[in-house]
Amino acid sequence: MVRIKLAQAHIKLRMGGLVAIPTETVYGIAASLDHVSAIKKIFELKRRPPNNPLIVHLPHPLAVESYIADLPPGSQELMAHFWPGPLTLVLPIKIESIPNEARAGLPTAAFRVPSHPLTLQLLHLTGPLVAPSANRSGSPSSTAPSHVEEDFDDLVPVLDGGMCDNGVESTILVSKNGKWHIARFGALTPEVLAEQLGYYPSFLSSQSPPLCPGMMHRHYAPKARLLLGSDPYRGQARAVIGFSDRIYSGRKRFFSLGLSTRPEEVCYNLYEILRYLDRRGILVAWVDMDFPDSGLWRTVRERLERAAQS
Ligand code: TXA
Ligand code: MG
């Protein structure tokens, strides 16, 4: 277990090393944009397909200016309103400004300004960093330093910023034909975005071809098989993942996502529970999917549906 302080993290990154960093959403594995070998190392360590691009993390909204070709309408308002915070924008870039490896050869890149104070401090020292979520490709993301260590042992030192406040990844927006669309549901809800945009952003993922091929890969999945919310399957599962304010009959192990009225709590607990199943060697778990289809619940539903595909 290697936990390091801010000053050490700064030096490591400047010298072309990797550091796991805390954000308000999930932990990331960061590398400097100036070290292509470090960026390649991230893909190797995570066993991430090279066609799945990384997010560029910025210390400040203005830092985006060095990279972008032009700003789609409404970008500045979104940045001013939601950065720092769990919003990622996919923007057209000057292609030479970001290494090909980080953006999977695309003419666009994804940007965000995270709000975790420790990582903001780090970004002010290092400048922009690329960072995917700190998990083996396909597995649940890491929301605590111990999760990073579970996946990478001592291969990646961790800047310990405690548990992540949100517990699910940032919401990704992309602009098409003058409107913003959701490319990934996340910690920022469509409803909150709609207040700012003046319209409800639609979800892109069902479109073909996908925005980036990386989105099609397996995601967020534990080794355990998840059976989603239809009673007939319940008998096969030895464990129930449900809500603390509901009663589930039968003698099964119970894992609580939190209160069925508190989606923030459910997001906060979600990846820890998925990881816990594997730690305890549980093979099949039934998940109570009886919750709304709006707000943060959309994100919870999407993560569980993808986690159940294997
Ligand atoms: O909350 C988060 O966003 C976390 C923390 C660490 O910041 N990061 C994160 O990164 O979730 P990652 O690598 O697990 O997911 C980034 C996703 C990629 O899978 C890809 O789908 C999308 O961002 N992405 C990146 N660049 C893109 C681009 N140019 N066009 C479309 N999608 C892009
Ligand atoms: Mg990820």
PDB file of N, CA and C in Angstrom, residues 46-147:
ATOM      1  N   LYS A  46      -4.460  -0.623 -16.760  1.00  0.00           N
ATOM      2  CA  LYS A  46      -5.911  -0.821 -16.644  1.00  0.00           C
ATOM      3  C   LYS A  46      -6.402  -1.939 -17.561  1.00  0.00           C
ATOM      4  N   ARG A  47      -5.547  -2.369 -18.500  1.00  0.00           N
ATOM      5  CA  ARG A  47      -5.927  -3.234 -19.619  1.00  0.00           C
ATOM      6  C   ARG A  47      -7.092  -2.591 -20.359  1.00  0.00           C
ATOM      7  N   ARG A  48      -6.908  -1.336 -20.653  1.00  0.00           N
ATOM      8  CA  ARG A  48      -7.952  -0.546 -21.316  1.00  0.00           C
ATOM      9  C   ARG A  48      -7.733  -0.585 -22.821  1.00  0.00           C
ATOM     10  N   PRO A  49      -8.809  -0.864 -23.591  1.00  0.00           N
ATOM     11  CA  PRO A  49      -8.650  -0.850 -25.048  1.00  0.00           C
ATOM     12  C   PRO A  49      -8.203   0.544 -25.505  1.00  0.00           C
ATOM     13  N   PRO A  50      -7.266   0.607 -26.468  1.00  0.00           N
ATOM     14  CA  PRO A  50      -6.737   1.915 -26.890  1.00  0.00           C
ATOM     15  C   PRO A  50      -7.775   2.808 -27.557  1.00  0.00           C
ATOM     16  N   ASN A  51      -8.940   2.260 -27.937  1.00  0.00           N
ATOM     17  CA  ASN A  51      -9.958   3.113 -28.566  1.00  0.00           C
ATOM     18  C   ASN A  51     -10.915   3.746 -27.546  1.00  0.00           C
ATOM     19  N   ASN A  52     -10.536   3.708 -26.281  1.00  0.00           N
ATOM     20  CA  ASN A  52     -11.362   4.344 -25.241  1.00  0.00           C
ATOM     21  C   ASN A  52     -10.621   5.564 -24.684  1.00  0.00           C
ATOM     22  N   PRO A  53     -10.963   6.778 -25.151  1.00  0.00           N
ATOM     23  CA  PRO A  53     -10.175   7.972 -24.816  1.00  0.00           C
ATOM     24  C   PRO A  53     -10.308   8.400 -23.355  1.00  0.00           C
ATOM     25  N   LEU A  54      -9.359   9.235 -22.907  1.00  0.00           N
ATOM     26  CA  LEU A  54      -9.288   9.687 -21.511  1.00  0.00           C
ATOM     27  C   LEU A  54      -9.869  11.091 -21.360  1.00  0.00           C
ATOM     28  N   ILE A  55     -10.179  11.450 -20.124  1.00  0.00           N
ATOM     29  CA  ILE A  55     -10.648  12.814 -19.831  1.00  0.00           C
ATOM     30  C   ILE A  55      -9.452  13.666 -19.395  1.00  0.00           C
ATOM     31  N   VAL A  56      -9.381  14.887 -19.932  1.00  0.00           N
ATOM     32  CA  VAL A  56      -8.352  15.834 -19.510  1.00  0.00           C
ATOM     33  C   VAL A  56      -8.905  16.623 -18.318  1.00  0.00           C
ATOM     34  N   HIS A  57      -8.178  16.567 -17.196  1.00  0.00           N
ATOM     35  CA  HIS A  57      -8.599  17.272 -15.986  1.00  0.00           C
ATOM     36  C   HIS A  57      -7.840  18.590 -15.903  1.00  0.00           C
ATOM     37  N   LEU A  58      -8.586  19.684 -15.761  1.00  0.00           N
ATOM     38  CA  LEU A  58      -7.993  21.027 -15.811  1.00  0.00           C
ATOM     39  C   LEU A  58      -8.018  21.672 -14.420  1.00  0.00           C
ATOM     40  N   PRO A  59      -7.037  22.565 -14.139  1.00  0.00           N
ATOM     41  CA  PRO A  59      -7.031  23.252 -12.849  1.00  0.00           C
ATOM     42  C   PRO A  59      -8.062  24.379 -12.785  1.00  0.00           C
ATOM     43  N   HIS A  60      -8.497  24.857 -13.970  1.00  0.00           N
ATOM     44  CA  HIS A  60      -9.330  26.054 -14.025  1.00  0.00           C
ATOM     45  C   HIS A  60     -10.046  26.075 -15.376  1.00  0.00           C
ATOM     46  N   PRO A  61     -11.283  26.589 -15.449  1.00  0.00           N
ATOM     47  CA  PRO A  61     -11.987  26.610 -16.735  1.00  0.00           C
ATOM     48  C   PRO A  61     -11.189  27.273 -17.860  1.00  0.00           C
ATOM     49  N   LEU A  62     -10.462  28.348 -17.539  1.00  0.00           N
ATOM     50  CA  LEU A  62      -9.740  29.073 -18.600  1.00  0.00           C
ATOM     51  C   LEU A  62      -8.657  28.222 -19.255  1.00  0.00           C
ATOM     52  N   ALA A  63      -8.173  27.212 -18.546  1.00  0.00           N
ATOM     53  CA  ALA A  63      -7.105  26.357 -19.081  1.00  0.00           C
ATOM     54  C   ALA A  63      -7.547  25.599 -20.326  1.00  0.00           C
ATOM     55  N   VAL A  64      -8.855  25.522 -20.567  1.00  0.00           N
ATOM     56  CA  VAL A  64      -9.350  24.779 -21.742  1.00  0.00           C
ATOM     57  C   VAL A  64      -8.935  25.477 -23.039  1.00  0.00           C
ATOM     58  N   GLU A  65      -8.700  26.787 -22.938  1.00  0.00           N
ATOM     59  CA  GLU A  65      -8.456  27.584 -24.147  1.00  0.00           C
ATOM     60  C   GLU A  65      -7.236  27.143 -24.944  1.00  0.00           C
ATOM     61  N   SER A  66      -6.221  26.597 -24.282  1.00  0.00           N
ATOM     62  CA  SER A  66      -5.022  26.183 -25.022  1.00  0.00           C
ATOM     63  C   SER A  66      -5.271  24.979 -25.928  1.00  0.00           C
ATOM     64  N   TYR A  67      -6.383  24.282 -25.734  1.00  0.00           N
ATOM     65  CA  TYR A  67      -6.590  23.023 -26.447  1.00  0.00           C
ATOM     66  C   TYR A  67      -7.664  23.067 -27.523  1.00  0.00           C
ATOM     67  N   ILE A  68      -8.616  23.989 -27.368  1.00  0.00           N
ATOM     68  CA  ILE A  68      -9.815  23.848 -28.197  1.00  0.00           C
ATOM     69  C   ILE A  68      -9.715  24.580 -29.532  1.00  0.00           C
ATOM     70  N   ALA A  69     -10.360  24.004 -30.539  1.00  0.00           N
ATOM     71  CA  ALA A  69     -10.404  24.619 -31.859  1.00  0.00           C
ATOM     72  C   ALA A  69     -11.500  25.682 -31.864  1.00  0.00           C
ATOM     73  N   ASP A  70     -12.713  25.297 -31.534  1.00  0.00           N
ATOM     74  CA  ASP A  70     -13.768  26.292 -31.336  1.00  0.00           C
ATOM     75  C   ASP A  70     -14.757  25.760 -30.324  1.00  0.00           C
ATOM     76  N   LEU A  71     -15.462  26.702 -29.697  1.00  0.00           N
ATOM     77  CA  LEU A  71     -16.369  26.289 -28.625  1.00  0.00           C
ATOM     78  C   LEU A  71     -17.791  26.185 -29.149  1.00  0.00           C
ATOM     79  N   PRO A  72     -18.423  25.028 -28.994  1.00  0.00           N
ATOM     80  CA  PRO A  72     -19.836  24.910 -29.384  1.00  0.00           C
ATOM     81  C   PRO A  72     -20.684  25.906 -28.578  1.00  0.00           C
ATOM     82  N   PRO A  73     -21.829  26.328 -29.138  1.00  0.00           N
ATOM     83  CA  PRO A  73     -22.672  27.303 -28.443  1.00  0.00           C
ATOM     84  C   PRO A  73     -23.073  26.812 -27.049  1.00  0.00           C
ATOM     85  N   GLY A  74     -23.010  27.726 -26.093  1.00  0.00           N
ATOM     86  CA  GLY A  74     -23.430  27.387 -24.732  1.00  0.00           C
ATOM     87  C   GLY A  74     -22.313  26.811 -23.874  1.00  0.00           C
ATOM     88  N   SER A  75     -21.121  26.552 -24.465  1.00  0.00           N
ATOM     89  CA  SER A  75     -20.036  25.948 -23.673  1.00  0.00           C
ATOM     90  C   SER A  75     -19.655  26.820 -22.492  1.00  0.00           C
ATOM     91  N   GLN A  76     -19.471  28.108 -22.794  1.00  0.00           N
ATOM     92  CA  GLN A  76     -18.966  28.977 -21.735  1.00  0.00           C
ATOM     93  C   GLN A  76     -19.912  29.051 -20.546  1.00  0.00           C
ATOM     94  N   GLU A  77     -21.214  29.085 -20.837  1.00  0.00           N
ATOM     95  CA  GLU A  77     -22.206  29.130 -19.753  1.00  0.00           C
ATOM     96  C   GLU A  77     -22.130  27.851 -18.918  1.00  0.00           C
ATOM     97  N   LEU A  78     -21.996  26.711 -19.596  1.00  0.00           N
ATOM     98  CA  LEU A  78     -21.913  25.433 -18.859  1.00  0.00           C
ATOM     99  C   LEU A  78     -20.663  25.406 -17.973  1.00  0.00           C
ATOM    100  N   MET A  79     -19.536  25.838 -18.537  1.00  0.00           N
ATOM    101  CA  MET A  79     -18.289  25.833 -17.756  1.00  0.00           C
ATOM    102  C   MET A  79     -18.403  26.773 -16.560  1.00  0.00           C
ATOM    103  N   ALA A  80     -18.947  27.963 -16.807  1.00  0.00           N
ATOM    104  CA  ALA A  80     -19.039  28.963 -15.728  1.00  0.00           C
ATOM    105  C   ALA A  80     -19.945  28.449 -14.615  1.00  0.00           C
ATOM    106  N   HIS A  81     -20.994  27.725 -15.006  1.00  0.00           N
ATOM    107  CA  HIS A  81     -21.984  27.293 -14.019  1.00  0.00           C
ATOM    108  C   HIS A  81     -21.573  26.018 -13.283  1.00  0.00           C
ATOM    109  N   PHE A  82     -20.966  25.080 -14.003  1.00  0.00           N
ATOM    110  CA  PHE A  82     -20.769  23.740 -13.421  1.00  0.00           C
ATOM    111  C   PHE A  82     -19.323  23.379 -13.102  1.00  0.00           C
ATOM    112  N   TRP A  83     -18.351  24.161 -13.517  1.00  0.00           N
ATOM    113  CA  TRP A  83     -16.957  23.865 -13.198  1.00  0.00           C
ATOM    114  C   TRP A  83     -16.480  24.758 -12.079  1.00  0.00           C
ATOM    115  N   PRO A  84     -15.750  24.271 -11.074  1.00  0.00           N
ATOM    116  CA  PRO A  84     -15.428  22.852 -10.867  1.00  0.00           C
ATOM    117  C   PRO A  84     -16.669  22.047 -10.489  1.00  0.00           C
ATOM    118  N   GLY A  85     -16.695  20.789 -10.966  1.00  0.00           N
ATOM    119  CA  GLY A  85     -17.824  19.922 -10.660  1.00  0.00           C
ATOM    120  C   GLY A  85     -17.895  18.751 -11.630  1.00  0.00           C
ATOM    121  N   PRO A  86     -18.891  17.865 -11.411  1.00  0.00           N
ATOM    122  CA  PRO A  86     -18.921  16.581 -12.129  1.00  0.00           C
ATOM    123  C   PRO A  86     -19.520  16.645 -13.534  1.00  0.00           C
ATOM    124  N   LEU A  87     -19.065  17.610 -14.319  1.00  0.00           N
ATOM    125  CA  LEU A  87     -19.513  17.729 -15.707  1.00  0.00           C
ATOM    126  C   LEU A  87     -18.308  17.627 -16.636  1.00  0.00           C
ATOM    127  N   THR A  88     -18.393  16.728 -17.630  1.00  0.00           N
ATOM    128  CA  THR A  88     -17.346  16.597 -18.651  1.00  0.00           C
ATOM    129  C   THR A  88     -17.914  17.038 -19.982  1.00  0.00           C
ATOM    130  N   LEU A  89     -17.161  17.892 -20.687  1.00  0.00           N
ATOM    131  CA  LEU A  89     -17.588  18.358 -22.010  1.00  0.00           C
ATOM    132  C   LEU A  89     -16.673  17.782 -23.082  1.00  0.00           C
ATOM    133  N   VAL A  90     -17.265  17.206 -24.123  1.00  0.00           N
ATOM    134  CA  VAL A  90     -16.484  16.753 -25.285  1.00  0.00           C
ATOM    135  C   VAL A  90     -16.429  17.921 -26.264  1.00  0.00           C
ATOM    136  N   LEU A  91     -15.202  18.346 -26.592  1.00  0.00           N
ATOM    137  CA  LEU A  91     -15.023  19.553 -27.406  1.00  0.00           C
ATOM    138  C   LEU A  91     -14.062  19.288 -28.564  1.00  0.00           C
ATOM    139  N   PRO A  92     -14.283  19.981 -29.700  1.00  0.00           N
ATOM    140  CA  PRO A  92     -13.327  19.868 -30.813  1.00  0.00           C
ATOM    141  C   PRO A  92     -12.008  20.540 -30.425  1.00  0.00           C
ATOM    142  N   ILE A  93     -10.901  19.889 -30.749  1.00  0.00           N
ATOM    143  CA  ILE A  93      -9.603  20.424 -30.298  1.00  0.00           C
ATOM    144  C   ILE A  93      -8.658  20.715 -31.465  1.00  0.00           C
ATOM    145  N   LYS A  94      -7.610  21.480 -31.136  1.00  0.00           N
ATOM    146  CA  LYS A  94      -6.456  21.579 -32.046  1.00  0.00           C
ATOM    147  C   LYS A  94      -5.718  20.265 -31.853  1.00  0.00           C
ATOM    148  N   ILE A  95      -5.688  19.432 -32.871  1.00  0.00           N
ATOM    149  CA  ILE A  95      -5.295  18.047 -32.581  1.00  0.00           C
ATOM    150  C   ILE A  95      -3.866  17.880 -32.075  1.00  0.00           C
ATOM    151  N   GLU A  96      -2.995  18.792 -32.466  1.00  0.00           N
ATOM    152  CA  GLU A  96      -1.610  18.629 -31.990  1.00  0.00           C
ATOM    153  C   GLU A  96      -1.480  18.966 -30.494  1.00  0.00           C
ATOM    154  N   SER A  97      -2.519  19.547 -29.887  1.00  0.00           N
ATOM    155  CA  SER A  97      -2.392  19.992 -28.495  1.00  0.00           C
ATOM    156  C   SER A  97      -2.558  18.853 -27.483  1.00  0.00           C
ATOM    157  N   ILE A  98      -3.087  17.723 -27.922  1.00  0.00           N
ATOM    158  CA  ILE A  98      -3.294  16.588 -27.008  1.00  0.00           C
ATOM    159  C   ILE A  98      -2.798  15.305 -27.682  1.00  0.00           C
ATOM    160  N   PRO A  99      -1.951  14.526 -27.003  1.00  0.00           N
ATOM    161  CA  PRO A  99      -1.413  13.323 -27.631  1.00  0.00           C
ATOM    162  C   PRO A  99      -2.523  12.401 -28.139  1.00  0.00           C
ATOM    163  N   ASN A 100      -2.275  11.880 -29.338  1.00  0.00           N
ATOM    164  CA  ASN A 100      -3.168  10.939 -29.984  1.00  0.00           C
ATOM    165  C   ASN A 100      -3.628   9.809 -29.042  1.00  0.00           C
ATOM    166  N   GLU A 101      -2.693   9.296 -28.248  1.00  0.00           N
ATOM    167  CA  GLU A 101      -2.958   8.145 -27.364  1.00  0.00           C
ATOM    168  C   GLU A 101      -4.042   8.488 -26.347  1.00  0.00           C
ATOM    169  N   ALA A 102      -4.065   9.747 -25.868  1.00  0.00           N
ATOM    170  CA  ALA A 102      -5.018  10.141 -24.835  1.00  0.00           C
ATOM    171  C   ALA A 102      -6.425  10.262 -25.396  1.00  0.00           C
ATOM    172  N   ARG A 103      -6.533  10.647 -26.685  1.00  0.00           N
ATOM    173  CA  ARG A 103      -7.862  10.910 -27.260  1.00  0.00           C
ATOM    174  C   ARG A 103      -8.268   9.842 -28.270  1.00  0.00           C
ATOM    175  N   ALA A 104      -7.561   8.720 -28.286  1.00  0.00           N
ATOM    176  CA  ALA A 104      -7.888   7.593 -29.173  1.00  0.00           C
ATOM    177  C   ALA A 104      -8.003   8.030 -30.629  1.00  0.00           C
ATOM    178  N   GLY A 105      -7.166   8.979 -31.019  1.00  0.00           N
ATOM    179  CA  GLY A 105      -7.138   9.412 -32.412  1.00  0.00           C
ATOM    180  C   GLY A 105      -8.306  10.295 -32.840  1.00  0.00           C
ATOM    181  N   LEU A 106      -9.204  10.635 -31.924  1.00  0.00           N
ATOM    182  CA  LEU A 106     -10.375  11.448 -32.288  1.00  0.00           C
ATOM    183  C   LEU A 106      -9.980  12.928 -32.438  1.00  0.00           C
ATOM    184  N   PRO A 107     -10.755  13.696 -33.213  1.00  0.00           N
ATOM    185  CA  PRO A 107     -10.499  15.142 -33.332  1.00  0.00           C
ATOM    186  C   PRO A 107     -11.131  15.938 -32.187  1.00  0.00           C
ATOM    187  N   THR A 108     -11.613  15.234 -31.183  1.00  0.00           N
ATOM    188  CA  THR A 108     -12.233  15.875 -30.019  1.00  0.00           C
ATOM    189  C   THR A 108     -11.516  15.374 -28.765  1.00  0.00           C
ATOM    190  N   ALA A 109     -11.764  16.046 -27.636  1.00  0.00           N
ATOM    191  CA  ALA A 109     -11.294  15.513 -26.351  1.00  0.00           C
ATOM    192  C   ALA A 109     -12.304  15.885 -25.282  1.00  0.00           C
ATOM    193  N   ALA A 110     -12.282  15.126 -24.202  1.00  0.00           N
ATOM    194  CA  ALA A 110     -13.203  15.358 -23.089  1.00  0.00           C
ATOM    195  C   ALA A 110     -12.457  16.133 -21.994  1.00  0.00           C
ATOM    196  N   PHE A 111     -13.128  17.149 -21.420  1.00  0.00           N
ATOM    197  CA  PHE A 111     -12.499  18.011 -20.413  1.00  0.00           C
ATOM    198  C   PHE A 111     -13.393  18.153 -19.194  1.00  0.00           C
ATOM    199  N   ARG A 112     -12.754  18.243 -18.028  1.00  0.00           N
ATOM    200  CA  ARG A 112     -13.507  18.674 -16.853  1.00  0.00           C
ATOM    201  C   ARG A 112     -12.588  19.309 -15.816  1.00  0.00           C
ATOM    202  N   VAL A 113     -13.176  20.117 -14.910  1.00  0.00           N
ATOM    203  CA  VAL A 113     -12.456  20.677 -13.771  1.00  0.00           C
ATOM    204  C   VAL A 113     -13.039  20.004 -12.537  1.00  0.00           C
ATOM    205  N   PRO A 114     -12.287  19.076 -11.912  1.00  0.00           N
ATOM    206  CA  PRO A 114     -12.838  18.385 -10.740  1.00  0.00           C
ATOM    207  C   PRO A 114     -12.882  19.321  -9.538  1.00  0.00           C
ATOM    208  N   SER A 115     -13.734  19.016  -8.564  1.00  0.00           N
ATOM    209  CA  SER A 115     -13.873  19.948  -7.443  1.00  0.00           C
ATOM    210  C   SER A 115     -13.217  19.468  -6.151  1.00  0.00           C
ATOM    211  N   HIS A 116     -12.588  18.287  -6.161  1.00  0.00           N
ATOM    212  CA  HIS A 116     -11.938  17.833  -4.925  1.00  0.00           C
ATOM    213  C   HIS A 116     -10.766  18.774  -4.609  1.00  0.00           C
ATOM    214  N   PRO A 117     -10.738  19.356  -3.389  1.00  0.00           N
ATOM    215  CA  PRO A 117      -9.735  20.392  -3.094  1.00  0.00           C
ATOM    216  C   PRO A 117      -8.285  19.917  -3.254  1.00  0.00           C
ATOM    217  N   LEU A 118      -8.019  18.672  -2.880  1.00  0.00           N
ATOM    218  CA  LEU A 118      -6.647  18.165  -2.961  1.00  0.00           C
ATOM    219  C   LEU A 118      -6.205  18.047  -4.425  1.00  0.00           C
ATOM    220  N   THR A 119      -7.087  17.559  -5.254  1.00  0.00           N
ATOM    221  CA  THR A 119      -6.749  17.392  -6.673  1.00  0.00           C
ATOM    222  C   THR A 119      -6.706  18.741  -7.391  1.00  0.00           C
ATOM    223  N   LEU A 120      -7.526  19.682  -6.957  1.00  0.00           N
ATOM    224  CA  LEU A 120      -7.422  21.032  -7.537  1.00  0.00           C
ATOM    225  C   LEU A 120      -6.069  21.640  -7.213  1.00  0.00           C
ATOM    226  N   GLN A 121      -5.635  21.452  -5.974  1.00  0.00           N
ATOM    227  CA  GLN A 121      -4.304  21.945  -5.578  1.00  0.00           C
ATOM    228  C   GLN A 121      -3.216  21.297  -6.437  1.00  0.00           C
ATOM    229  N   LEU A 122      -3.345  19.980  -6.607  1.00  0.00           N
ATOM    230  CA  LEU A 122      -2.368  19.241  -7.411  1.00  0.00           C
ATOM    231  C   LEU A 122      -2.339  19.763  -8.850  1.00  0.00           C
ATOM    232  N   LEU A 123      -3.530  19.962  -9.420  1.00  0.00           N
ATOM    233  CA  LEU A 123      -3.617  20.432 -10.813  1.00  0.00           C
ATOM    234  C   LEU A 123      -2.990  21.815 -10.972  1.00  0.00           C
ATOM    235  N   HIS A 124      -3.111  22.639  -9.926  1.00  0.00           N
ATOM    236  CA  HIS A 124      -2.466  23.955 -10.002  1.00  0.00           C
ATOM    237  C   HIS A 124      -0.950  23.831 -10.036  1.00  0.00           C
ATOM    238  N   LEU A 125      -0.427  22.779  -9.421  1.00  0.00           N
ATOM    239  CA  LEU A 125       1.026  22.552  -9.444  1.00  0.00           C
ATOM    240  C   LEU A 125       1.466  21.900 -10.761  1.00  0.00           C
ATOM    241  N   THR A 126       0.707  20.909 -11.211  1.00  0.00           N
ATOM    242  CA  THR A 126       1.170  20.099 -12.350  1.00  0.00           C
ATOM    243  C   THR A 126       0.694  20.628 -13.693  1.00  0.00           C
ATOM    244  N   GLY A 127      -0.416  21.366 -13.714  1.00  0.00           N
ATOM    245  CA  GLY A 127      -1.097  21.646 -14.974  1.00  0.00           C
ATOM    246  C   GLY A 127      -1.995  20.481 -15.316  1.00  0.00           C
ATOM    247  N   PRO A 128      -2.698  20.551 -16.470  1.00  0.00           N
ATOM    248  CA  PRO A 128      -3.687  19.533 -16.837  1.00  0.00           C
ATOM    249  C   PRO A 128      -3.151  18.098 -16.803  1.00  0.00           C
ATOM    250  N   LEU A 129      -4.007  17.187 -16.348  1.00  0.00           N
ATOM    251  CA  LEU A 129      -3.649  15.764 -16.237  1.00  0.00           C
ATOM    252  C   LEU A 129      -4.731  14.936 -16.918  1.00  0.00           C
ATOM    253  N   VAL A 130      -4.314  13.880 -17.627  1.00  0.00           N
ATOM    254  CA  VAL A 130      -5.331  12.936 -18.113  1.00  0.00           C
ATOM    255  C   VAL A 130      -5.564  11.894 -17.027  1.00  0.00           C
ATOM    256  N   ALA A 131      -6.811  11.490 -16.859  1.00  0.00           N
ATOM    257  CA  ALA A 131      -7.112  10.495 -15.822  1.00  0.00           C
ATOM    258  C   ALA A 131      -8.391   9.740 -16.133  1.00  0.00           C
ATOM    259  N   PRO A 132      -8.278   8.446 -16.411  1.00  0.00           N
ATOM    260  CA  PRO A 132      -9.472   7.600 -16.440  1.00  0.00           C
ATOM    261  C   PRO A 132      -9.779   7.156 -15.018  1.00  0.00           C
ATOM    262  N   SER A 133     -10.921   6.523 -14.814  1.00  0.00           N
ATOM    263  CA  SER A 133     -11.246   6.015 -13.485  1.00  0.00           C
ATOM    264  C   SER A 133     -10.218   4.956 -13.075  1.00  0.00           C
ATOM    265  N   ALA A 134      -9.930   4.897 -11.763  1.00  0.00           N
ATOM    266  CA  ALA A 134      -8.839   4.055 -11.245  1.00  0.00           C
ATOM    267  C   ALA A 134      -9.319   2.646 -10.937  1.00  0.00           C
ATOM    268  N   ASN A 135      -9.666   1.904 -11.996  1.00  0.00           N
ATOM    269  CA  ASN A 135     -10.107   0.516 -11.841  1.00  0.00           C
ATOM    270  C   ASN A 135      -9.597  -0.256 -13.037  1.00  0.00           C
ATOM    271  N   ARG A 136      -9.517  -1.585 -12.900  1.00  0.00           N
ATOM    272  CA  ARG A 136      -9.219  -2.403 -14.072  1.00  0.00           C
ATOM    273  C   ARG A 136     -10.354  -2.204 -15.067  1.00  0.00           C
ATOM    274  N   SER A 137     -10.018  -2.155 -16.341  1.00  0.00           N
ATOM    275  CA  SER A 137     -11.013  -1.905 -17.378  1.00  0.00           C
ATOM    276  C   SER A 137     -12.179  -2.886 -17.241  1.00  0.00           C
ATOM    277  N   GLY A 138     -13.395  -2.348 -17.228  1.00  0.00           N
ATOM    278  CA  GLY A 138     -14.580  -3.194 -17.149  1.00  0.00           C
ATOM    279  C   GLY A 138     -15.124  -3.369 -15.744  1.00  0.00           C
ATOM    280  N   SER A 139     -14.273  -3.170 -14.714  1.00  0.00           N
ATOM    281  CA  SER A 139     -14.715  -3.390 -13.322  1.00  0.00           C
ATOM    282  C   SER A 139     -15.341  -2.133 -12.730  1.00  0.00           C
ATOM    283  N   PRO A 140     -15.958  -2.271 -11.544  1.00  0.00           N
ATOM    284  CA  PRO A 140     -16.513  -1.080 -10.894  1.00  0.00           C
ATOM    285  C   PRO A 140     -15.414  -0.056 -10.609  1.00  0.00           C
ATOM    286  N   SER A 141     -15.753   1.212 -10.689  1.00  0.00           N
ATOM    287  CA  SER A 141     -14.788   2.280 -10.408  1.00  0.00           C
ATOM    288  C   SER A 141     -14.410   2.263  -8.932  1.00  0.00           C
ATOM    289  N   SER A 142     -13.383   3.037  -8.606  1.00  0.00           N
ATOM    290  CA  SER A 142     -12.888   3.112  -7.225  1.00  0.00           C
ATOM    291  C   SER A 142     -13.402   4.377  -6.567  1.00  0.00           C
ATOM    292  N   THR A 143     -14.014   4.219  -5.393  1.00  0.00           N
ATOM    293  CA  THR A 143     -14.498   5.395  -4.683  1.00  0.00           C
ATOM    294  C   THR A 143     -13.765   5.584  -3.354  1.00  0.00           C
ATOM    295  N   ALA A 144     -12.734   4.770  -3.104  1.00  0.00           N
ATOM    296  CA  ALA A 144     -11.925   4.873  -1.889  1.00  0.00           C
ATOM    297  C   ALA A 144     -10.501   4.439  -2.230  1.00  0.00           C
ATOM    298  N   PRO A 145      -9.507   4.926  -1.476  1.00  0.00           N
ATOM    299  CA  PRO A 145      -8.126   4.508  -1.724  1.00  0.00           C
ATOM    300  C   PRO A 145      -7.965   2.984  -1.691  1.00  0.00           C
ATOM    301  N   SER A 146      -8.689   2.320  -0.787  1.00  0.00           N
ATOM    302  CA  SER A 146      -8.553   0.860  -0.691  1.00  0.00           C
ATOM    303  C   SER A 146      -9.020   0.159  -1.967  1.00  0.00           C
ATOM    304  N   HIS A 147      -9.961   0.770  -2.707  1.00  0.00           N
ATOM    305  CA  HIS A 147     -10.412   0.179  -3.974  1.00  0.00           C
ATOM    306  C   HIS A 147      -9.288   0.225  -5.011  1.00  0.00           C
TER     307      HIS A 147
END
